[in-house]
């Protein structure tokens, strides 16, 4: 993806010239509306016929009929790379290959997209089919209990699963091919630096620490004496017990519990049978 707008526009015009034969100038396009440009390209793609393909095929074959010459012409004029299998086809029938390639040129990207979708969906569907076959193989022996031949049932169920896989692949491929949309790529945001530069005069962390070191050495004793005495941290339960021990409790504020009332501890027993029980006298 081109980050420079001028370079991206020049690349787009080169692509339009190679695929549709339109000499668009990057400095002055036919329209500034992307929808209008798309409409013109669609009309041009529909207008490309056998007559124009024959004209361009004659230009290609005039350079040479060998695989190297035809590959070089397609790379320069159409921005298309010829594969190894296509080079073998050129050696067999150069004229027919060039004409077919030029007729298929407007939908070259769509063909590559369809091939990618088909391979992706077929790969996952084939894995699911193998998993289903393993499940059928594990349970096929139980068909004998219903007076059925396991071998015949295995062939029948395997064929059914395979046909269902083919239908699923066709449905998903056509669904994605007709409903798929290309989404624009969002530029990545550069991560912010983890730490900002410290220090007003020095601009670095080391300089800030170096400038603060003399003051810290000279006033360490004064700062230590000026700080209040701090107690070590205690757990919450220990802190509550220490606070309760330091604060005096007024005996008049403690509620009086009757002997037959429920014990405040929550045990459900009467107070005289729980915490209000008198200790037994020792003999």
mmCIF file of C-alpha atoms in Angstrom:
data_model
loop_
_atom_site.group_PDB
_atom_site.id
_atom_site.type_symbol
_atom_site.label_atom_id
_atom_site.label_comp_id
_atom_site.label_asym_id
_atom_site.label_seq_id
_atom_site.Cartn_x
_atom_site.Cartn_y
_atom_site.Cartn_z
ATOM 1 C CA UNK A 1 0.000 0.000 0.000
ATOM 2 C CA UNK A 2 1.440 3.333 -1.088
ATOM 3 C CA UNK A 3 1.772 5.906 1.690
ATOM 4 C CA UNK A 4 2.599 8.767 -0.726
ATOM 5 C CA UNK A 5 -0.531 10.120 -2.431
ATOM 6 C CA UNK A 6 1.301 11.098 -5.640
ATOM 7 C CA UNK A 7 2.984 7.696 -5.939
ATOM 8 C CA UNK A 8 -0.307 5.901 -5.281
ATOM 9 C CA UNK A 9 -2.063 7.967 -7.972
ATOM 10 C CA UNK A 10 0.699 7.250 -10.489
ATOM 11 C CA UNK A 11 0.492 3.542 -9.729
ATOM 12 C CA UNK A 12 -3.289 3.625 -10.162
ATOM 13 C CA UNK A 13 -3.014 5.290 -13.582
ATOM 14 C CA UNK A 14 -0.403 2.741 -14.673
ATOM 15 C CA UNK A 15 -2.754 -0.053 -13.613
ATOM 16 C CA UNK A 16 -5.667 1.483 -15.553
ATOM 17 C CA UNK A 17 -3.524 1.759 -18.684
ATOM 18 C CA UNK A 18 -2.286 -1.832 -18.388
ATOM 19 C CA UNK A 19 -5.665 -3.421 -17.711
ATOM 20 C CA UNK A 20 -8.134 -1.201 -19.544
ATOM 21 C CA UNK A 21 -6.011 0.627 -22.138
ATOM 22 C CA UNK A 22 -6.978 4.078 -20.828
ATOM 23 C CA UNK A 23 -4.245 6.733 -20.778
ATOM 24 C CA UNK A 24 -5.178 8.645 -17.637
ATOM 25 C CA UNK A 25 -2.914 11.447 -16.488
ATOM 26 C CA UNK A 26 -2.153 11.457 -12.720
ATOM 27 C CA UNK A 27 -2.175 15.276 -12.765
ATOM 28 C CA UNK A 28 -5.636 15.494 -14.367
ATOM 29 C CA UNK A 29 -8.073 12.610 -13.921
ATOM 30 C CA UNK A 30 -11.375 12.478 -15.853
ATOM 31 C CA UNK A 31 -13.231 13.099 -12.588
ATOM 32 C CA UNK A 32 -12.525 13.706 -8.920
ATOM 33 C CA UNK A 33 -15.433 11.509 -7.860
ATOM 34 C CA UNK A 34 -14.337 7.898 -7.125
ATOM 35 C CA UNK A 35 -17.799 6.604 -8.043
ATOM 36 C CA UNK A 36 -17.585 8.250 -11.465
ATOM 37 C CA UNK A 37 -14.140 6.753 -12.075
ATOM 38 C CA UNK A 38 -15.466 3.358 -11.106
ATOM 39 C CA UNK A 39 -18.396 3.730 -13.522
ATOM 40 C CA UNK A 40 -16.052 4.557 -16.392
ATOM 41 C CA UNK A 41 -13.862 1.555 -15.640
ATOM 42 C CA UNK A 42 -16.879 -0.762 -15.507
ATOM 43 C CA UNK A 43 -18.087 0.523 -18.883
ATOM 44 C CA UNK A 44 -14.608 0.117 -20.342
ATOM 45 C CA UNK A 45 -14.351 -3.460 -19.040
ATOM 46 C CA UNK A 46 -17.704 -4.310 -20.633
ATOM 47 C CA UNK A 47 -16.635 -2.749 -23.943
ATOM 48 C CA UNK A 48 -13.455 -4.792 -24.229
ATOM 49 C CA UNK A 49 -14.175 -7.469 -26.829
ATOM 50 C CA UNK A 50 -12.481 -9.855 -29.168
ATOM 51 C CA UNK A 51 -11.527 -7.117 -31.638
ATOM 52 C CA UNK A 52 -9.404 -5.257 -29.113
ATOM 53 C CA UNK A 53 -8.008 -8.524 -27.760
ATOM 54 C CA UNK A 54 -6.952 -9.483 -31.295
ATOM 55 C CA UNK A 55 -5.242 -6.118 -31.747
ATOM 56 C CA UNK A 56 -3.242 -6.440 -28.530
ATOM 57 C CA UNK A 57 -2.499 -10.097 -29.244
ATOM 58 C CA UNK A 58 -0.938 -9.072 -32.558
ATOM 59 C CA UNK A 59 1.276 -6.564 -30.724
ATOM 60 C CA UNK A 60 2.356 -9.240 -28.257
ATOM 61 C CA UNK A 61 3.091 -11.876 -30.887
ATOM 62 C CA UNK A 62 4.990 -9.354 -33.007
ATOM 63 C CA UNK A 63 7.687 -9.273 -30.337
ATOM 64 C CA UNK A 64 8.092 -13.044 -30.377
ATOM 65 C CA UNK A 65 6.282 -16.322 -29.933
ATOM 66 C CA UNK A 66 8.560 -17.845 -27.321
ATOM 67 C CA UNK A 67 7.729 -17.935 -23.618
ATOM 68 C CA UNK A 68 10.338 -15.334 -22.628
ATOM 69 C CA UNK A 69 9.136 -12.713 -25.127
ATOM 70 C CA UNK A 70 5.466 -13.200 -24.272
ATOM 71 C CA UNK A 71 6.189 -13.104 -20.525
ATOM 72 C CA UNK A 72 8.192 -9.886 -20.909
ATOM 73 C CA UNK A 73 5.395 -8.242 -22.942
ATOM 74 C CA UNK A 74 2.720 -9.130 -20.376
ATOM 75 C CA UNK A 75 4.927 -7.871 -17.532
ATOM 76 C CA UNK A 76 5.562 -4.517 -19.249
ATOM 77 C CA UNK A 77 2.182 -3.825 -20.849
ATOM 78 C CA UNK A 78 -0.290 -5.614 -18.563
ATOM 79 C CA UNK A 79 1.567 -5.850 -15.212
ATOM 80 C CA UNK A 80 0.932 -9.617 -15.170
ATOM 81 C CA UNK A 81 3.411 -12.342 -14.260
ATOM 82 C CA UNK A 82 3.367 -15.572 -16.272
ATOM 83 C CA UNK A 83 3.702 -18.760 -14.206
ATOM 84 C CA UNK A 84 5.574 -21.951 -15.007
ATOM 85 C CA UNK A 85 2.451 -23.882 -15.985
ATOM 86 C CA UNK A 86 1.455 -21.068 -18.336
ATOM 87 C CA UNK A 87 4.896 -21.104 -19.944
ATOM 88 C CA UNK A 88 4.323 -24.742 -20.848
ATOM 89 C CA UNK A 89 0.993 -23.756 -22.394
ATOM 90 C CA UNK A 90 2.746 -21.061 -24.438
ATOM 91 C CA UNK A 91 5.099 -23.666 -25.861
ATOM 92 C CA UNK A 92 2.083 -25.709 -26.980
ATOM 93 C CA UNK A 93 -0.228 -22.965 -28.346
ATOM 94 C CA UNK A 94 1.145 -19.429 -28.123
ATOM 95 C CA UNK A 95 -1.611 -17.739 -30.171
ATOM 96 C CA UNK A 96 -4.477 -19.287 -28.222
ATOM 97 C CA UNK A 97 -2.843 -18.579 -24.859
ATOM 98 C CA UNK A 98 -2.281 -14.879 -25.616
ATOM 99 C CA UNK A 99 -5.872 -14.366 -26.790
ATOM 100 C CA UNK A 100 -7.374 -16.167 -23.792
ATOM 101 C CA UNK A 101 -5.119 -14.279 -21.389
ATOM 102 C CA UNK A 102 -6.113 -10.912 -22.837
ATOM 103 C CA UNK A 103 -9.827 -11.750 -22.675
ATOM 104 C CA UNK A 104 -9.512 -12.823 -19.023
ATOM 105 C CA UNK A 105 -7.413 -9.792 -18.107
ATOM 106 C CA UNK A 106 -10.243 -7.531 -16.756
ATOM 107 C CA UNK A 107 -11.325 -10.149 -14.191
ATOM 108 C CA UNK A 108 -7.856 -11.355 -13.241
ATOM 109 C CA UNK A 109 -8.083 -10.080 -9.644
ATOM 110 C CA UNK A 110 -11.555 -11.571 -9.226
ATOM 111 C CA UNK A 111 -10.275 -14.953 -10.400
ATOM 112 C CA UNK A 112 -7.428 -14.834 -7.890
ATOM 113 C CA UNK A 113 -9.876 -13.833 -5.140
ATOM 114 C CA UNK A 114 -12.230 -16.701 -6.017
ATOM 115 C CA UNK A 115 -9.337 -19.164 -5.996
ATOM 116 C CA UNK A 116 -8.184 -17.957 -2.564
ATOM 117 C CA UNK A 117 -11.714 -18.200 -1.124
ATOM 118 C CA UNK A 118 -12.203 -21.680 -2.588
ATOM 119 C CA UNK A 119 -8.932 -23.006 -1.176
ATOM 120 C CA UNK A 120 -9.574 -21.523 2.275
ATOM 121 C CA UNK A 121 -13.107 -22.909 2.563
ATOM 122 C CA UNK A 122 -12.208 -26.268 1.023
ATOM 123 C CA UNK A 123 -9.340 -26.731 3.474
ATOM 124 C CA UNK A 124 -11.582 -26.286 6.528
ATOM 125 C CA UNK A 125 -14.429 -28.306 4.992
ATOM 126 C CA UNK A 126 -12.104 -31.219 4.214
ATOM 127 C CA UNK A 127 -10.851 -31.278 7.796
ATOM 128 C CA UNK A 128 -14.439 -31.413 9.050
ATOM 129 C CA UNK A 129 -15.186 -34.208 6.575
ATOM 130 C CA UNK A 130 -12.259 -36.280 7.858
ATOM 131 C CA UNK A 131 -13.481 -35.780 11.425
ATOM 132 C CA UNK A 132 -16.969 -36.945 10.420
ATOM 133 C CA UNK A 133 -15.483 -40.000 8.707
ATOM 134 C CA UNK A 134 -13.652 -40.928 11.907
ATOM 135 C CA UNK A 135 -16.898 -40.716 13.858
ATOM 136 C CA UNK A 136 -18.686 -42.928 11.303
ATOM 137 C CA UNK A 137 -15.856 -45.459 11.407
ATOM 138 C CA UNK A 138 -16.021 -45.657 15.205
ATOM 139 C CA UNK A 139 -19.790 -46.244 15.303
ATOM 140 C CA UNK A 140 -20.316 -48.286 12.141
ATOM 141 C CA UNK A 141 -19.989 -51.599 13.991
ATOM 142 C CA UNK A 142 -23.214 -50.870 15.873
ATOM 143 C CA UNK A 143 -25.213 -51.163 12.623
ATOM 144 C CA UNK A 144 -24.923 -54.950 12.896
ATOM 145 C CA UNK A 145 -27.273 -54.907 15.890
ATOM 146 C CA UNK A 146 -30.046 -53.600 13.591
ATOM 147 C CA UNK A 147 -29.484 -56.402 11.032
ATOM 148 C CA UNK A 148 -27.597 -54.112 8.584
ATOM 149 C CA UNK A 149 -24.313 -54.745 6.807
ATOM 150 C CA UNK A 150 -21.698 -52.348 8.301
ATOM 151 C CA UNK A 151 -19.763 -52.159 5.020
ATOM 152 C CA UNK A 152 -22.781 -51.070 2.988
ATOM 153 C CA UNK A 153 -23.843 -48.588 5.667
ATOM 154 C CA UNK A 154 -20.325 -47.148 5.797
ATOM 155 C CA UNK A 155 -20.313 -46.522 2.033
ATOM 156 C CA UNK A 156 -23.775 -44.961 2.129
ATOM 157 C CA UNK A 157 -23.076 -42.629 5.058
ATOM 158 C CA UNK A 158 -19.637 -41.678 3.713
ATOM 159 C CA UNK A 159 -21.124 -40.696 0.359
ATOM 160 C CA UNK A 160 -23.810 -38.666 2.123
ATOM 161 C CA UNK A 161 -21.238 -36.777 4.203
ATOM 162 C CA UNK A 162 -19.099 -36.090 1.119
ATOM 163 C CA UNK A 163 -22.059 -34.714 -0.860
ATOM 164 C CA UNK A 164 -23.022 -32.477 2.056
ATOM 165 C CA UNK A 165 -19.453 -31.165 2.172
ATOM 166 C CA UNK A 166 -19.578 -30.263 -1.532
ATOM 167 C CA UNK A 167 -22.877 -28.426 -1.124
ATOM 168 C CA UNK A 168 -21.507 -26.515 1.858
ATOM 169 C CA UNK A 169 -18.395 -25.488 -0.071
ATOM 170 C CA UNK A 170 -20.447 -24.263 -3.048
ATOM 171 C CA UNK A 171 -22.825 -22.273 -0.851
ATOM 172 C CA UNK A 172 -20.078 -20.610 1.179
ATOM 173 C CA UNK A 173 -17.902 -19.785 -1.844
ATOM 174 C CA UNK A 174 -20.749 -18.156 -3.763
ATOM 175 C CA UNK A 175 -21.927 -16.320 -0.649
ATOM 176 C CA UNK A 176 -18.506 -14.783 -0.014
ATOM 177 C CA UNK A 177 -17.805 -14.091 -3.704
ATOM 178 C CA UNK A 178 -21.065 -12.157 -4.188
ATOM 179 C CA UNK A 179 -21.218 -10.428 -0.806
ATOM 180 C CA UNK A 180 -17.535 -9.817 -0.107
ATOM 181 C CA UNK A 181 -16.378 -6.222 0.147
ATOM 182 C CA UNK A 182 -12.868 -4.826 0.309
ATOM 183 C CA UNK A 183 -12.385 -2.742 3.450
ATOM 184 C CA UNK A 184 -9.848 0.117 3.460
ATOM 185 C CA UNK A 185 -6.760 -0.462 5.525
ATOM 186 C CA UNK A 186 -6.517 1.775 8.580
ATOM 187 C CA UNK A 187 -3.036 3.174 9.227
ATOM 188 C CA UNK A 188 -1.363 1.926 12.348
ATOM 189 C CA UNK A 189 -0.870 4.448 15.140
ATOM 190 C CA UNK A 190 2.720 4.732 16.308
ATOM 191 C CA UNK A 191 3.089 3.788 19.992
ATOM 192 C CA UNK A 192 3.868 6.585 22.386
ATOM 193 C CA UNK A 193 7.243 6.587 24.150
ATOM 194 C CA UNK A 194 7.152 4.737 27.467
ATOM 195 C CA UNK A 195 8.872 7.511 29.422
ATOM 196 C CA UNK A 196 9.080 11.243 28.790
ATOM 197 C CA UNK A 197 12.372 13.082 29.105
ATOM 198 C CA UNK A 198 12.968 14.256 32.683
ATOM 199 C CA UNK A 199 14.713 17.420 33.854
ATOM 200 C CA UNK A 200 14.180 21.023 32.807
ATOM 201 C CA UNK A 201 17.746 22.042 32.040
ATOM 202 C CA UNK A 202 19.537 18.805 31.260
ATOM 203 C CA UNK A 203 16.760 17.066 29.290
ATOM 204 C CA UNK A 204 17.833 13.577 30.381
ATOM 205 C CA UNK A 205 17.098 11.393 33.368
ATOM 206 C CA UNK A 206 20.787 11.044 34.165
ATOM 207 C CA UNK A 207 21.258 14.809 34.152
ATOM 208 C CA UNK A 208 18.271 15.339 36.410
ATOM 209 C CA UNK A 209 19.571 12.767 38.881
ATOM 210 C CA UNK A 210 23.045 14.253 38.761
ATOM 211 C CA UNK A 211 21.709 17.737 39.464
ATOM 212 C CA UNK A 212 19.604 16.561 42.361
ATOM 213 C CA UNK A 213 22.361 14.475 43.983
ATOM 214 C CA UNK A 214 24.292 17.335 45.733
ATOM 215 C CA UNK A 215 21.147 18.789 47.254
ATOM 216 C CA UNK A 216 20.097 15.381 48.446
ATOM 217 C CA UNK A 217 23.481 14.715 50.090
ATOM 218 C CA UNK A 218 23.595 18.045 51.863
ATOM 219 C CA UNK A 219 20.054 18.084 53.222
ATOM 220 C CA UNK A 220 19.594 14.401 53.991
ATOM 221 C CA UNK A 221 19.944 14.813 57.760
ATOM 222 C CA UNK A 222 17.632 17.833 57.859
ATOM 223 C CA UNK A 223 14.996 16.060 55.801
ATOM 224 C CA UNK A 224 15.227 12.965 57.983
ATOM 225 C CA UNK A 225 14.716 15.006 61.147
ATOM 226 C CA UNK A 226 11.800 16.945 59.648
ATOM 227 C CA UNK A 227 9.864 13.813 58.685
ATOM 228 C CA UNK A 228 7.377 12.570 61.296
ATOM 229 C CA UNK A 229 7.943 9.200 62.871
ATOM 230 C CA UNK A 230 6.164 6.528 60.876
ATOM 231 C CA UNK A 231 4.903 3.273 62.253
ATOM 232 C CA UNK A 232 5.389 0.055 60.304
ATOM 233 C CA UNK A 233 2.386 -1.114 58.358
ATOM 234 C CA UNK A 234 0.220 -3.684 60.075
ATOM 235 C CA UNK A 235 -2.415 -6.077 58.748
ATOM 236 C CA UNK A 236 -6.009 -4.759 58.866
ATOM 237 C CA UNK A 237 -7.037 -7.078 61.699
ATOM 238 C CA UNK A 238 -3.993 -6.204 63.785
ATOM 239 C CA UNK A 239 -4.554 -2.499 63.145
ATOM 240 C CA UNK A 240 -8.163 -2.748 64.359
ATOM 241 C CA UNK A 241 -7.106 -4.555 67.519
ATOM 242 C CA UNK A 242 -4.404 -1.986 68.202
ATOM 243 C CA UNK A 243 -6.875 0.852 67.663
ATOM 244 C CA UNK A 244 -9.381 -0.789 70.009
ATOM 245 C CA UNK A 245 -6.703 -1.235 72.673
ATOM 246 C CA UNK A 246 -5.601 2.412 72.472
ATOM 247 C CA UNK A 247 -9.127 3.919 72.607
ATOM 248 C CA UNK A 248 -10.777 3.584 76.070
ATOM 249 C CA UNK A 249 -14.304 2.144 76.229
ATOM 250 C CA UNK A 250 -16.981 3.681 78.425
ATOM 251 C CA UNK A 251 -18.629 0.884 80.485
ATOM 252 C CA UNK A 252 -21.948 2.742 80.388
ATOM 253 C CA UNK A 253 -22.029 2.484 76.574
ATOM 254 C CA UNK A 254 -21.988 -1.345 76.642
ATOM 255 C CA UNK A 255 -25.573 -2.677 76.312
ATOM 256 C CA UNK A 256 -26.864 -4.982 79.024
ATOM 257 C CA UNK A 257 -28.001 -8.420 77.814
ATOM 258 C CA UNK A 258 -30.635 -10.314 79.740
ATOM 259 C CA UNK A 259 -29.954 -13.885 80.848
ATOM 260 C CA UNK A 260 -32.761 -15.339 78.708
ATOM 261 C CA UNK A 261 -32.086 -13.161 75.635
ATOM 262 C CA UNK A 262 -30.169 -14.486 72.589
ATOM 263 C CA UNK A 263 -26.417 -14.257 72.914
ATOM 264 C CA UNK A 264 -24.911 -11.341 70.891
ATOM 265 C CA UNK A 265 -22.309 -13.704 69.397
ATOM 266 C CA UNK A 266 -24.960 -15.117 67.049
ATOM 267 C CA UNK A 267 -24.807 -18.735 68.199
ATOM 268 C CA UNK A 268 -28.588 -18.902 68.731
ATOM 269 C CA UNK A 269 -28.271 -19.957 72.365
ATOM 270 C CA UNK A 270 -29.450 -17.996 75.339
ATOM 271 C CA UNK A 271 -26.987 -15.646 76.928
ATOM 272 C CA UNK A 272 -26.945 -17.549 80.240
ATOM 273 C CA UNK A 273 -26.058 -20.775 78.396
ATOM 274 C CA UNK A 274 -23.380 -19.217 76.157
ATOM 275 C CA UNK A 275 -21.133 -16.279 77.063
ATOM 276 C CA UNK A 276 -23.163 -15.455 80.179
ATOM 277 C CA UNK A 277 -22.622 -18.882 81.698
ATOM 278 C CA UNK A 278 -21.073 -18.664 85.133
ATOM 279 C CA UNK A 279 -17.872 -20.629 85.651
ATOM 280 C CA UNK A 280 -18.247 -23.688 87.862
ATOM 281 C CA UNK A 281 -16.796 -23.312 91.333
ATOM 282 C CA UNK A 282 -13.671 -25.363 91.849
ATOM 283 C CA UNK A 283 -13.617 -27.493 94.960
#
